[in-house]
mmCIF file of C-alpha atoms in Angstrom:
data_model
loop_
_atom_site.group_PDB
_atom_site.id
_atom_site.type_symbol
_atom_site.label_atom_id
_atom_site.label_comp_id
_atom_site.label_asym_id
_atom_site.label_seq_id
_atom_site.Cartn_x
_atom_site.Cartn_y
_atom_site.Cartn_z
ATOM 1 C CA ASN A 1 166.340 127.623 87.352
ATOM 2 C CA GLY A 2 163.420 126.763 89.256
ATOM 3 C CA MET A 3 165.282 124.058 90.869
ATOM 4 C CA GLU A 4 165.287 125.922 94.067
ATOM 5 C CA GLY A 5 161.817 125.304 94.673
ATOM 6 C CA ILE A 6 162.115 121.962 95.144
ATOM 7 C CA ARG A 7 163.868 120.627 98.391
ATOM 8 C CA LYS A 8 165.134 116.938 98.420
ATOM 9 C CA VAL A 9 162.678 114.689 100.803
ATOM 10 C CA PHE A 10 163.749 111.663 102.534
ATOM 11 C CA THR A 11 161.813 108.558 103.747
ATOM 12 C CA SER A 12 162.303 109.256 107.129
ATOM 13 C CA GLU A 13 160.236 112.444 106.995
ATOM 14 C CA LEU A 14 157.466 111.097 105.935
ATOM 15 C CA GLN A 15 155.524 110.749 108.815
ATOM 16 C CA THR A 16 155.900 114.182 109.443
ATOM 17 C CA TYR A 17 154.521 115.447 105.970
ATOM 18 C CA ILE A 18 151.714 112.658 106.445
ATOM 19 C CA SER A 19 150.495 114.142 109.793
ATOM 20 C CA GLU A 20 150.421 118.025 108.388
ATOM 21 C CA LEU A 21 149.161 116.603 105.063
ATOM 22 C CA GLU A 22 146.011 114.990 106.822
ATOM 23 C CA ASP A 23 145.340 118.222 108.862
ATOM 24 C CA VAL A 24 145.761 120.523 105.517
ATOM 25 C CA MET A 25 143.034 118.200 103.889
ATOM 26 C CA HIS A 26 140.613 118.205 106.983
ATOM 27 C CA GLN A 27 140.726 122.204 106.660
ATOM 28 C CA LYS A 28 140.278 121.866 102.743
ATOM 29 C CA GLY A 29 136.977 119.785 103.791
ATOM 30 C CA TYR A 30 138.073 116.486 102.510
ATOM 31 C CA THR A 31 135.914 113.837 104.528
ATOM 32 C CA ASP A 32 137.481 111.516 107.114
ATOM 33 C CA ARG A 33 136.481 108.752 104.717
ATOM 34 C CA GLN A 34 138.620 110.331 101.696
ATOM 35 C CA ILE A 35 141.494 110.817 103.880
ATOM 36 C CA GLN A 36 141.409 106.922 105.442
ATOM 37 C CA ILE A 37 141.366 105.962 101.784
ATOM 38 C CA TYR A 38 144.411 107.637 100.969
ATOM 39 C CA GLY A 39 146.261 107.543 104.490
ATOM 40 C CA THR A 40 146.130 103.340 104.006
ATOM 41 C CA VAL A 41 148.447 103.931 101.164
ATOM 42 C CA TRP A 42 150.448 106.451 102.942
ATOM 43 C CA ARG A 43 150.743 104.045 105.810
ATOM 44 C CA ASN A 44 152.111 101.365 103.377
ATOM 45 C CA ILE A 45 154.506 104.117 101.858
ATOM 46 C CA THR A 46 156.021 104.537 105.622
ATOM 47 C CA SER A 47 156.370 101.111 106.209
ATOM 48 C CA TYR A 48 157.891 100.329 103.316
ATOM 49 C CA ALA A 49 160.359 103.159 103.622
ATOM 50 C CA THR A 50 161.171 101.628 107.191
ATOM 51 C CA ASN A 51 163.098 99.032 105.239
ATOM 52 C CA ARG A 52 164.575 101.401 103.152
ATOM 53 C CA PRO A 53 166.040 104.246 105.389
ATOM 54 C CA ASP A 54 167.747 107.580 104.485
ATOM 55 C CA GLN A 55 166.322 107.015 100.748
ATOM 56 C CA GLU A 56 165.161 109.980 98.967
ATOM 57 C CA PHE A 57 161.606 110.122 98.367
ATOM 58 C CA THR A 58 161.964 110.470 94.567
ATOM 59 C CA GLU A 59 159.758 109.594 91.445
ATOM 60 C CA LYS A 60 162.204 106.245 91.333
ATOM 61 C CA PHE A 61 161.134 105.351 95.053
ATOM 62 C CA ARG A 62 157.616 105.977 94.384
ATOM 63 C CA GLN A 63 157.546 103.393 91.301
ATOM 64 C CA GLN A 64 159.549 100.620 93.018
ATOM 65 C CA PHE A 65 157.116 101.375 96.033
ATOM 66 C CA LEU A 66 153.895 100.955 93.394
ATOM 67 C CA GLN A 67 155.701 97.770 91.712
ATOM 68 C CA ASP A 68 156.675 96.080 95.062
ATOM 69 C CA VAL A 69 153.682 96.908 96.884
ATOM 70 C CA TYR A 70 150.709 97.129 94.247
ATOM 71 C CA ALA A 71 151.435 94.987 91.362
ATOM 72 C CA GLU A 72 147.924 93.165 91.607
ATOM 73 C CA ALA A 73 145.761 96.219 92.423
ATOM 74 C CA LEU A 74 147.174 98.349 89.668
ATOM 75 C CA GLU A 75 145.318 95.902 87.042
ATOM 76 C CA ASN A 76 141.867 97.256 88.321
ATOM 77 C CA PRO A 77 141.518 100.944 86.733
ATOM 78 C CA ASN A 78 139.738 102.187 89.984
ATOM 79 C CA SER A 79 142.055 100.861 92.478
ATOM 80 C CA MET A 80 145.098 102.003 90.435
ATOM 81 C CA TYR A 81 143.415 105.372 90.036
ATOM 82 C CA ARG A 82 142.974 105.870 93.861
ATOM 83 C CA ILE A 83 146.117 104.162 94.667
ATOM 84 C CA THR A 84 148.326 106.431 92.045
ATOM 85 C CA ARG A 85 146.391 109.549 93.321
ATOM 86 C CA ALA A 86 147.573 109.044 96.935
ATOM 87 C CA VAL A 87 151.091 108.908 95.931
ATOM 88 C CA ASN A 88 150.586 111.954 93.819
ATOM 89 C CA ILE A 89 149.141 113.892 96.671
ATOM 90 C CA LEU A 90 151.961 112.893 99.042
ATOM 91 C CA SER A 91 154.509 113.654 96.542
ATOM 92 C CA ASP A 92 153.237 117.150 95.703
ATOM 93 C CA PHE A 93 152.871 118.053 99.180
ATOM 94 C CA THR A 94 156.264 117.168 100.030
ATOM 95 C CA GLN A 95 157.757 118.868 96.983
ATOM 96 C CA PHE A 96 155.184 122.038 96.617
ATOM 97 C CA HIS A 97 153.262 122.152 99.753
ATOM 98 C CA VAL A 98 150.294 121.877 97.564
ATOM 99 C CA ILE A 99 147.203 119.497 97.077
ATOM 100 C CA PHE A 100 145.792 119.936 93.491
ATOM 101 C CA ARG A 101 142.400 118.804 93.160
ATOM 102 C CA GLN A 102 141.455 115.727 91.303
ATOM 103 C CA TYR A 103 137.900 116.661 89.902
ATOM 104 C CA CYS A 104 136.794 120.425 88.912
ATOM 105 C CA THR A 105 132.948 120.681 88.301
ATOM 106 C CA SER A 106 131.561 123.833 87.058
ATOM 107 C CA LYS A 107 130.667 124.730 90.435
ATOM 108 C CA THR A 108 134.343 124.564 91.660
ATOM 109 C CA THR A 109 135.573 128.388 92.234
ATOM 110 C CA PHE A 110 138.170 130.555 92.218
ATOM 111 C CA SER A 111 138.888 132.399 95.165
ATOM 112 C CA GLU A 112 137.531 135.859 96.131
ATOM 113 C CA GLU A 113 141.291 137.183 96.362
ATOM 114 C CA LEU A 114 142.248 136.007 92.822
ATOM 115 C CA LYS A 115 139.331 135.471 90.923
ATOM 116 C CA GLU A 116 139.173 138.926 89.242
ATOM 117 C CA ILE A 117 141.944 138.064 86.944
ATOM 118 C CA PHE A 118 140.637 134.339 86.262
ATOM 119 C CA LEU A 119 137.325 135.307 85.431
ATOM 120 C CA GLY A 120 138.186 138.048 83.707
ATOM 121 C CA PHE A 121 140.166 136.535 81.400
ATOM 122 C CA LEU A 122 138.044 133.494 80.981
ATOM 123 C CA SER A 123 135.340 136.029 79.649
ATOM 124 C CA GLU A 124 137.892 137.119 77.404
ATOM 125 C CA GLU A 125 138.755 133.566 76.074
ATOM 126 C CA LYS A 126 134.766 133.111 75.680
ATOM 127 C CA LYS A 127 134.612 135.362 72.893
ATOM 128 C CA ARG A 128 136.887 133.472 70.533
ATOM 129 C CA ASN A 129 133.984 131.053 70.357
ATOM 130 C CA PHE A 130 135.718 127.885 71.388
ATOM 131 C CA ALA A 131 133.806 124.661 71.579
ATOM 132 C CA LYS A 132 131.902 124.117 75.238
ATOM 133 C CA ASN A 133 134.259 121.172 75.737
ATOM 134 C CA THR A 134 137.578 123.454 75.190
ATOM 135 C CA MET A 135 136.190 125.971 77.460
ATOM 136 C CA LYS A 136 135.792 123.463 80.056
ATOM 137 C CA SER A 137 139.706 122.508 79.543
ATOM 138 C CA ILE A 138 140.928 125.770 79.817
ATOM 139 C CA ARG A 139 139.174 126.217 82.789
ATOM 140 C CA VAL A 140 140.351 123.421 84.730
ATOM 141 C CA ARG A 141 143.984 124.446 83.893
ATOM 142 C CA LEU A 142 143.608 127.623 84.959
ATOM 143 C CA LEU A 143 141.865 126.473 88.418
ATOM 144 C CA ARG A 144 145.329 124.237 88.986
ATOM 145 C CA PHE A 145 147.531 127.047 88.358
ATOM 146 C CA HIS A 146 144.998 129.232 90.658
ATOM 147 C CA ASP A 147 145.331 126.482 93.564
ATOM 148 C CA TYR A 148 149.110 126.041 93.345
ATOM 149 C CA LEU A 149 149.138 129.745 93.839
ATOM 150 C CA TYR A 150 146.391 130.364 96.615
ATOM 151 C CA ASP A 151 147.994 126.921 98.406
ATOM 152 C CA THR A 152 151.547 128.837 98.307
ATOM 153 C CA GLY A 153 150.030 131.721 100.252
ATOM 154 C CA ILE A 154 149.374 134.042 97.021
ATOM 155 C CA ARG A 155 146.306 136.370 97.840
ATOM 156 C CA ASP A 156 147.499 139.005 95.240
ATOM 157 C CA PHE A 157 148.441 138.486 91.694
ATOM 158 C CA LYS A 158 151.247 141.501 92.504
ATOM 159 C CA SER A 159 153.151 138.847 94.668
ATOM 160 C CA VAL A 160 153.781 136.420 91.734
ATOM 161 C CA SER A 161 157.243 136.109 90.764
ATOM 162 C CA GLY A 162 159.300 134.590 87.935
ATOM 163 C CA LYS A 163 160.421 132.027 90.708
ATOM 164 C CA THR A 164 156.743 131.343 91.477
ATOM 165 C CA ILE A 165 156.166 130.210 87.721
ATOM 166 C CA ASN A 166 159.092 128.265 87.397
ATOM 167 C CA THR A 167 157.806 125.865 90.678
ATOM 168 C CA TYR A 168 154.464 125.569 89.389
ATOM 169 C CA ILE A 169 156.062 124.488 85.934
ATOM 170 C CA LEU A 170 157.915 122.054 87.763
ATOM 171 C CA SER A 171 154.980 120.780 89.353
ATOM 172 C CA MET A 172 153.834 119.546 86.087
ATOM 173 C CA ALA A 173 156.690 117.382 85.570
ATOM 174 C CA ARG A 174 154.507 113.819 85.512
ATOM 175 C CA PHE A 175 152.062 115.299 82.531
ATOM 176 C CA SER A 176 152.394 114.490 79.294
ATOM 177 C CA THR A 177 153.959 117.276 77.223
ATOM 178 C CA THR A 178 150.631 117.969 75.451
ATOM 179 C CA TYR A 179 149.283 118.999 78.761
ATOM 180 C CA VAL A 180 152.049 121.152 80.072
ATOM 181 C CA SER A 181 152.298 123.062 76.673
ATOM 182 C CA GLU A 182 148.460 123.683 76.527
ATOM 183 C CA SER A 183 148.508 124.714 80.128
ATOM 184 C CA LEU A 184 151.566 126.903 79.675
ATOM 185 C CA ARG A 185 149.937 128.727 76.444
ATOM 186 C CA GLU A 186 147.051 129.466 78.477
ATOM 187 C CA ILE A 187 148.712 130.587 81.326
ATOM 188 C CA LYS A 188 150.914 132.779 78.995
ATOM 189 C CA ARG A 189 147.867 134.093 77.417
ATOM 190 C CA MET A 190 146.257 135.068 80.573
ATOM 191 C CA LEU A 191 149.299 136.879 82.166
ATOM 192 C CA THR A 192 149.762 139.030 78.735
ATOM 193 C CA TRP A 193 146.007 140.052 79.248
ATOM 194 C CA ALA A 194 146.564 140.811 82.675
ATOM 195 C CA PHE A 195 149.420 143.110 81.882
ATOM 196 C CA ASP A 196 147.937 144.769 79.075
ATOM 197 C CA ASN A 197 144.932 145.507 81.359
ATOM 198 C CA HIS A 198 146.941 146.674 84.228
ATOM 199 C CA TYR A 199 146.306 143.899 86.672
ATOM 200 C CA VAL A 200 150.058 143.214 87.083
ATOM 201 C CA ASP A 201 153.187 145.563 86.695
ATOM 202 C CA GLU A 202 155.555 143.260 85.501
ATOM 203 C CA LYS A 203 156.064 140.989 82.313
ATOM 204 C CA LEU A 204 155.157 137.764 83.799
ATOM 205 C CA TYR A 205 154.149 136.155 80.628
ATOM 206 C CA GLU A 206 157.803 136.610 79.403
ATOM 207 C CA CYS A 207 158.977 133.988 82.007
ATOM 208 C CA ILE A 208 157.076 131.426 80.311
ATOM 209 C CA PRO A 209 158.752 129.015 77.989
ATOM 210 C CA HIS A 210 157.503 128.177 75.083
ATOM 211 C CA VAL A 211 157.023 124.029 74.854
ATOM 212 C CA LYS A 212 156.408 122.719 71.656
ATOM 213 C CA ASN A 213 153.883 120.242 71.751
ATOM 214 C CA LEU A 214 155.248 117.376 69.525
ATOM 215 C CA ARG A 215 152.632 114.606 69.344
ATOM 216 C CA GLN A 216 155.958 113.187 67.409
ATOM 217 C CA GLN A 217 157.975 113.024 70.872
ATOM 218 C CA LYS A 218 155.440 110.467 72.476
ATOM 219 C CA ILE A 219 156.389 106.816 71.297
ATOM 220 C CA PRO A 220 153.506 104.639 71.030
ATOM 221 C CA SER A 221 153.619 101.600 73.479
ATOM 222 C CA THR A 222 153.062 98.537 71.176
ATOM 223 C CA PHE A 223 153.458 94.820 71.374
ATOM 224 C CA THR A 224 155.736 92.978 69.350
ATOM 225 C CA THR A 225 154.504 90.056 66.902
ATOM 226 C CA ASN A 226 155.947 87.730 69.686
ATOM 227 C CA GLU A 227 154.083 89.635 72.907
ATOM 228 C CA ILE A 228 151.193 89.205 70.820
ATOM 229 C CA GLU A 229 150.931 85.729 70.306
ATOM 230 C CA GLN A 230 152.118 85.346 73.733
ATOM 231 C CA ILE A 231 148.973 87.259 74.849
ATOM 232 C CA LEU A 232 146.542 85.170 72.591
ATOM 233 C CA ASN A 233 148.278 81.909 73.740
ATOM 234 C CA SER A 234 147.768 82.697 77.196
ATOM 235 C CA VAL A 235 144.073 82.855 77.219
ATOM 236 C CA ASP A 236 141.541 80.129 78.615
ATOM 237 C CA ARG A 237 139.467 79.621 75.746
ATOM 238 C CA SER A 238 137.642 76.696 77.447
ATOM 239 C CA ASN A 239 135.294 79.027 79.206
ATOM 240 C CA PRO A 240 132.925 81.749 77.793
ATOM 241 C CA ILE A 241 135.088 84.837 79.261
ATOM 242 C CA GLY A 242 137.950 83.346 77.534
ATOM 243 C CA LYS A 243 136.160 83.155 74.499
ATOM 244 C CA ARG A 244 135.010 86.567 74.328
ATOM 245 C CA ASN A 245 138.695 88.004 75.173
ATOM 246 C CA TYR A 246 140.477 86.091 72.881
ATOM 247 C CA ALA A 247 137.586 87.317 70.110
ATOM 248 C CA ILE A 248 138.284 91.080 71.188
ATOM 249 C CA PHE A 249 141.841 90.596 71.240
ATOM 250 C CA LEU A 250 142.208 89.036 68.009
ATOM 251 C CA ILE A 251 140.015 91.864 66.483
ATOM 252 C CA ALA A 252 142.428 94.471 67.700
ATOM 253 C CA ALA A 253 145.623 92.704 66.671
ATOM 254 C CA ARG A 254 144.634 91.551 63.223
ATOM 255 C CA LEU A 255 142.373 94.879 62.369
ATOM 256 C CA GLY A 256 143.691 97.538 64.622
ATOM 257 C CA ILE A 257 140.247 98.573 65.612
ATOM 258 C CA ARG A 258 139.923 100.806 68.386
ATOM 259 C CA SER A 259 138.557 99.560 71.809
ATOM 260 C CA SER A 260 135.569 102.013 71.659
ATOM 261 C CA ASP A 261 134.454 100.351 68.223
ATOM 262 C CA ILE A 262 135.201 96.962 69.317
ATOM 263 C CA GLN A 263 132.962 97.343 72.284
ATOM 264 C CA ALA A 264 130.327 98.890 70.153
ATOM 265 C CA LEU A 265 129.966 96.317 67.289
ATOM 266 C CA THR A 266 126.931 95.192 66.543
ATOM 267 C CA PHE A 267 125.466 92.058 64.636
ATOM 268 C CA SER A 268 124.566 94.521 61.764
ATOM 269 C CA ASN A 269 128.131 95.405 61.506
ATOM 270 C CA ILE A 270 129.273 92.198 60.176
ATOM 271 C CA ASP A 271 128.547 90.965 56.468
ATOM 272 C CA TRP A 272 129.191 87.371 56.547
ATOM 273 C CA ASP A 273 128.718 86.540 53.092
ATOM 274 C CA LYS A 274 131.268 89.026 51.760
ATOM 275 C CA ASN A 275 133.028 88.692 55.165
ATOM 276 C CA VAL A 276 133.612 92.276 56.127
ATOM 277 C CA ILE A 277 133.460 94.357 59.215
ATOM 278 C CA PHE A 278 131.762 97.763 58.482
ATOM 279 C CA PHE A 279 130.968 100.650 61.005
ATOM 280 C CA THR A 280 131.470 104.210 61.929
ATOM 281 C CA GLN A 281 134.353 104.979 63.913
ATOM 282 C CA HIS A 282 133.706 106.353 66.978
ATOM 283 C CA LYS A 283 136.670 108.708 67.330
ATOM 284 C CA THR A 284 136.370 110.182 63.832
ATOM 285 C CA GLY A 285 132.949 110.003 62.690
ATOM 286 C CA ARG A 286 134.051 107.971 59.521
ATOM 287 C CA SER A 287 133.098 105.055 58.158
ATOM 288 C CA LEU A 288 135.395 101.835 57.745
ATOM 289 C CA LEU A 289 135.649 98.743 55.953
ATOM 290 C CA LEU A 290 137.587 96.214 56.714
ATOM 291 C CA PRO A 291 137.934 92.454 55.108
ATOM 292 C CA MET A 292 137.553 89.868 58.099
ATOM 293 C CA PRO A 293 140.553 87.525 58.559
ATOM 294 C CA ASN A 294 139.511 83.765 58.910
ATOM 295 C CA ASP A 295 140.721 83.762 62.348
ATOM 296 C CA VAL A 296 138.958 86.516 63.593
ATOM 297 C CA GLY A 297 135.432 84.880 62.221
ATOM 298 C CA TRP A 298 136.036 81.815 63.593
ATOM 299 C CA ALA A 299 136.700 83.231 66.909
ATOM 300 C CA ILE A 300 133.495 85.448 66.805
ATOM 301 C CA ILE A 301 131.529 82.609 65.717
ATOM 302 C CA ASP A 302 132.921 80.465 68.598
ATOM 303 C CA TYR A 303 132.140 83.240 71.064
ATOM 304 C CA LEU A 304 128.498 83.561 69.689
ATOM 305 C CA LYS A 305 127.645 79.853 69.934
ATOM 306 C CA ASN A 306 129.508 78.659 72.721
ATOM 307 C CA GLY A 307 130.176 81.807 74.870
ATOM 308 C CA ARG A 308 128.012 84.405 74.799
ATOM 309 C CA PRO A 309 125.061 84.417 77.637
ATOM 310 C CA GLU A 310 121.177 84.912 76.120
ATOM 311 C CA THR A 311 120.459 88.409 76.313
ATOM 312 C CA ASN A 312 118.724 90.989 73.818
ATOM 313 C CA ALA A 313 121.729 93.133 73.614
ATOM 314 C CA LYS A 314 122.290 94.061 70.226
ATOM 315 C CA ASN A 315 126.248 94.548 70.887
ATOM 316 C CA ILE A 316 128.685 91.425 70.070
ATOM 317 C CA PHE A 317 130.585 91.419 73.217
ATOM 318 C CA VAL A 318 128.462 91.764 76.422
ATOM 319 C CA SER A 319 129.528 91.692 79.826
ATOM 320 C CA HIS A 320 128.992 87.981 81.716
ATOM 321 C CA ASN A 321 127.442 89.344 84.981
ATOM 322 C CA TYR A 322 123.749 89.579 84.785
ATOM 323 C CA PRO A 323 121.602 91.009 83.093
ATOM 324 C CA TYR A 324 124.237 90.620 80.487
ATOM 325 C CA GLU A 325 124.295 94.420 78.624
ATOM 326 C CA GLU A 326 127.131 95.808 76.392
ATOM 327 C CA PHE A 327 130.416 95.038 77.849
ATOM 328 C CA LEU A 328 132.164 98.348 78.823
ATOM 329 C CA SER A 329 135.282 97.541 80.414
ATOM 330 C CA ILE A 330 137.187 96.240 77.614
ATOM 331 C CA LYS A 331 140.549 98.282 78.813
ATOM 332 C CA SER A 332 140.744 96.396 81.893
ATOM 333 C CA ILE A 333 140.766 92.980 80.204
ATOM 334 C CA ILE A 334 144.613 93.462 78.994
ATOM 335 C CA PRO A 335 146.301 94.252 82.029
ATOM 336 C CA ARG A 336 145.456 91.042 83.784
ATOM 337 C CA GLN A 337 146.115 88.949 80.572
ATOM 338 C CA MET A 338 149.841 90.759 80.136
ATOM 339 C CA ARG A 339 150.428 89.323 83.689
ATOM 340 C CA CYS A 340 149.150 85.878 82.812
ATOM 341 C CA ALA A 341 151.396 85.780 79.906
ATOM 342 C CA GLY A 342 154.344 86.963 81.594
ATOM 343 C CA ILE A 343 154.473 90.415 80.127
ATOM 344 C CA LYS A 344 155.858 93.283 82.483
ATOM 345 C CA THR A 345 155.226 96.822 82.402
ATOM 346 C CA PRO A 346 156.286 100.286 84.293
ATOM 347 C CA ALA A 347 153.626 99.983 87.135
ATOM 348 C CA ASN A 348 151.953 103.750 86.268
ATOM 349 C CA LYS A 349 152.289 102.782 82.644
ATOM 350 C CA ARG A 350 148.759 101.610 81.499
ATOM 351 C CA ILE A 351 149.523 99.707 78.432
ATOM 352 C CA GLY A 352 145.846 99.078 76.911
ATOM 353 C CA MET A 353 144.459 97.582 73.912
ATOM 354 C CA HIS A 354 145.692 100.316 71.712
ATOM 355 C CA ALA A 355 148.981 98.723 71.869
ATOM 356 C CA PHE A 356 147.913 95.627 69.806
ATOM 357 C CA ARG A 357 146.761 98.779 67.004
ATOM 358 C CA HIS A 358 150.026 100.155 67.383
ATOM 359 C CA GLY A 359 151.509 96.983 66.713
ATOM 360 C CA LEU A 360 149.731 96.159 63.811
ATOM 361 C CA ALA A 361 150.779 99.412 62.055
ATOM 362 C CA THR A 362 154.359 98.817 62.924
ATOM 363 C CA ARG A 363 153.990 95.232 61.177
ATOM 364 C CA MET A 364 152.634 96.826 58.215
ATOM 365 C CA LEU A 365 155.206 99.203 58.066
ATOM 366 C CA GLU A 366 158.207 96.366 58.323
ATOM 367 C CA ASN A 367 156.034 94.829 55.562
ATOM 368 C CA ASP A 368 156.493 98.067 53.399
ATOM 369 C CA VAL A 369 152.797 98.627 53.379
ATOM 370 C CA PRO A 370 152.775 102.228 52.159
ATOM 371 C CA LEU A 371 151.547 104.739 54.476
ATOM 372 C CA PRO A 372 148.510 105.792 52.953
ATOM 373 C CA VAL A 373 147.225 102.042 53.010
ATOM 374 C CA ILE A 374 148.065 101.914 56.625
ATOM 375 C CA SER A 375 146.343 104.936 57.446
ATOM 376 C CA GLN A 376 142.963 103.739 55.452
ATOM 377 C CA THR A 377 143.399 100.431 57.725
ATOM 378 C CA LEU A 378 143.454 101.964 61.026
ATOM 379 C CA GLY A 379 140.936 104.747 59.900
ATOM 380 C CA HIS A 380 143.208 107.649 60.619
ATOM 381 C CA ALA A 381 141.613 111.093 59.708
ATOM 382 C CA ASP A 382 144.509 112.666 59.028
ATOM 383 C CA ILE A 383 147.819 110.740 57.724
ATOM 384 C CA SER A 384 150.226 112.573 60.306
ATOM 385 C CA SER A 385 148.462 110.241 62.984
ATOM 386 C CA THR A 386 150.171 107.486 60.856
ATOM 387 C CA GLU A 387 153.197 108.899 60.641
ATOM 388 C CA VAL A 388 153.631 108.926 64.283
ATOM 389 C CA TYR A 389 154.363 105.077 63.589
ATOM 390 C CA LEU A 390 157.389 105.511 61.965
ATOM 391 C CA ARG A 391 159.270 105.914 64.784
ATOM 392 C CA ILE A 392 158.406 102.583 65.777
ATOM 393 C CA SER A 393 159.490 100.919 62.934
ATOM 394 C CA MET A 394 163.706 99.989 63.446
ATOM 395 C CA LYS A 395 163.243 99.029 59.631
ATOM 396 C CA GLN A 396 161.817 102.155 58.335
ATOM 397 C CA LEU A 397 163.804 104.300 60.347
ATOM 398 C CA SER A 398 167.191 102.564 59.069
ATOM 399 C CA LYS A 399 166.813 103.700 56.260
ATOM 400 C CA CYS A 400 167.111 107.616 57.168
ATOM 401 C CA GLY A 401 170.684 106.155 58.642
ATOM 402 C CA LEU A 402 172.972 109.210 57.804
ATOM 403 C CA GLU A 403 176.788 108.755 56.946
ATOM 404 C CA VAL A 404 178.998 109.472 59.803
ATOM 405 C CA GLU A 405 181.677 112.237 58.485
#
């Protein structure tokens, strides 16, 4: 039971924590500017808390704060990142007295005192011939564990205990099952290697639970048919940007194409004579050919004739800021449109363009379209990716009802 690693923190204590946190960040070499940016958010938390004295500083409180104070700012991916980062730094510090770093470059190093085990294990992992990016991920996950140990005062692996590991696991509570299970698997391998090579005397690896990484645990966020119509109807199509966004939403809703592929669509990807869209998927590298519904075709034509600025860009959808190049921030247009349409979502849960794709899959399931056909339409490389959607189709789930004894 690692719960003893976390103590209750009340909003009245936050100011003390924030002063201490700022000192620690200065010591760690954060710039005044960085601390100032986070400090604005922390000041907002303390003033928000003065109206709610004696409340526990819990995840629920933090969610409510984001919703009440920052709802609009969270629509912009950059400010969302900054604001939630500030809230997470404070929450980590109050609970674990640790500041987890945000970025790890290839120059980010392990401490002198602890590096022997981490670097030794990493060179061992290299022998498994992982792809470059996989090695990078492994290193980042181990750096997070290293920072935790170092910040909690551990300078020698022999003083790591089961309780240390339990509390570290608690510090990952806000991450996805995938992240947690992969991190723990990596740490377990490292601790096993450390024991086998006599770096540690205890079988610390036995303290690490096996977290099954079930892709199926995560229910895809999806739009209902009603919400899709609400979003489409809320777009102001009398201006060029509205025409562009409407065509993008329609392609996502009717064809379920991923935003990276919509972004990359060029004129050569459409055959107007045959009324089809064909392209190579960015994610899987496989080609996909889809029939183009009439409303999608007309929305694209409307944008090309009456909305798209004069530009040499090959992409169909372009940015409307000079010099009108490829439109790279497709993901940022959906949160704003959802607010126009009056659709609410939790403050820190980003519902993106993929919810259109999931919505299409669900509707096809509801209409009894066979899984292989859905898989083909969505361009999945593996049908198990499509099976994830079975969990959001009530109609299909009802067929699995069991008799109650």
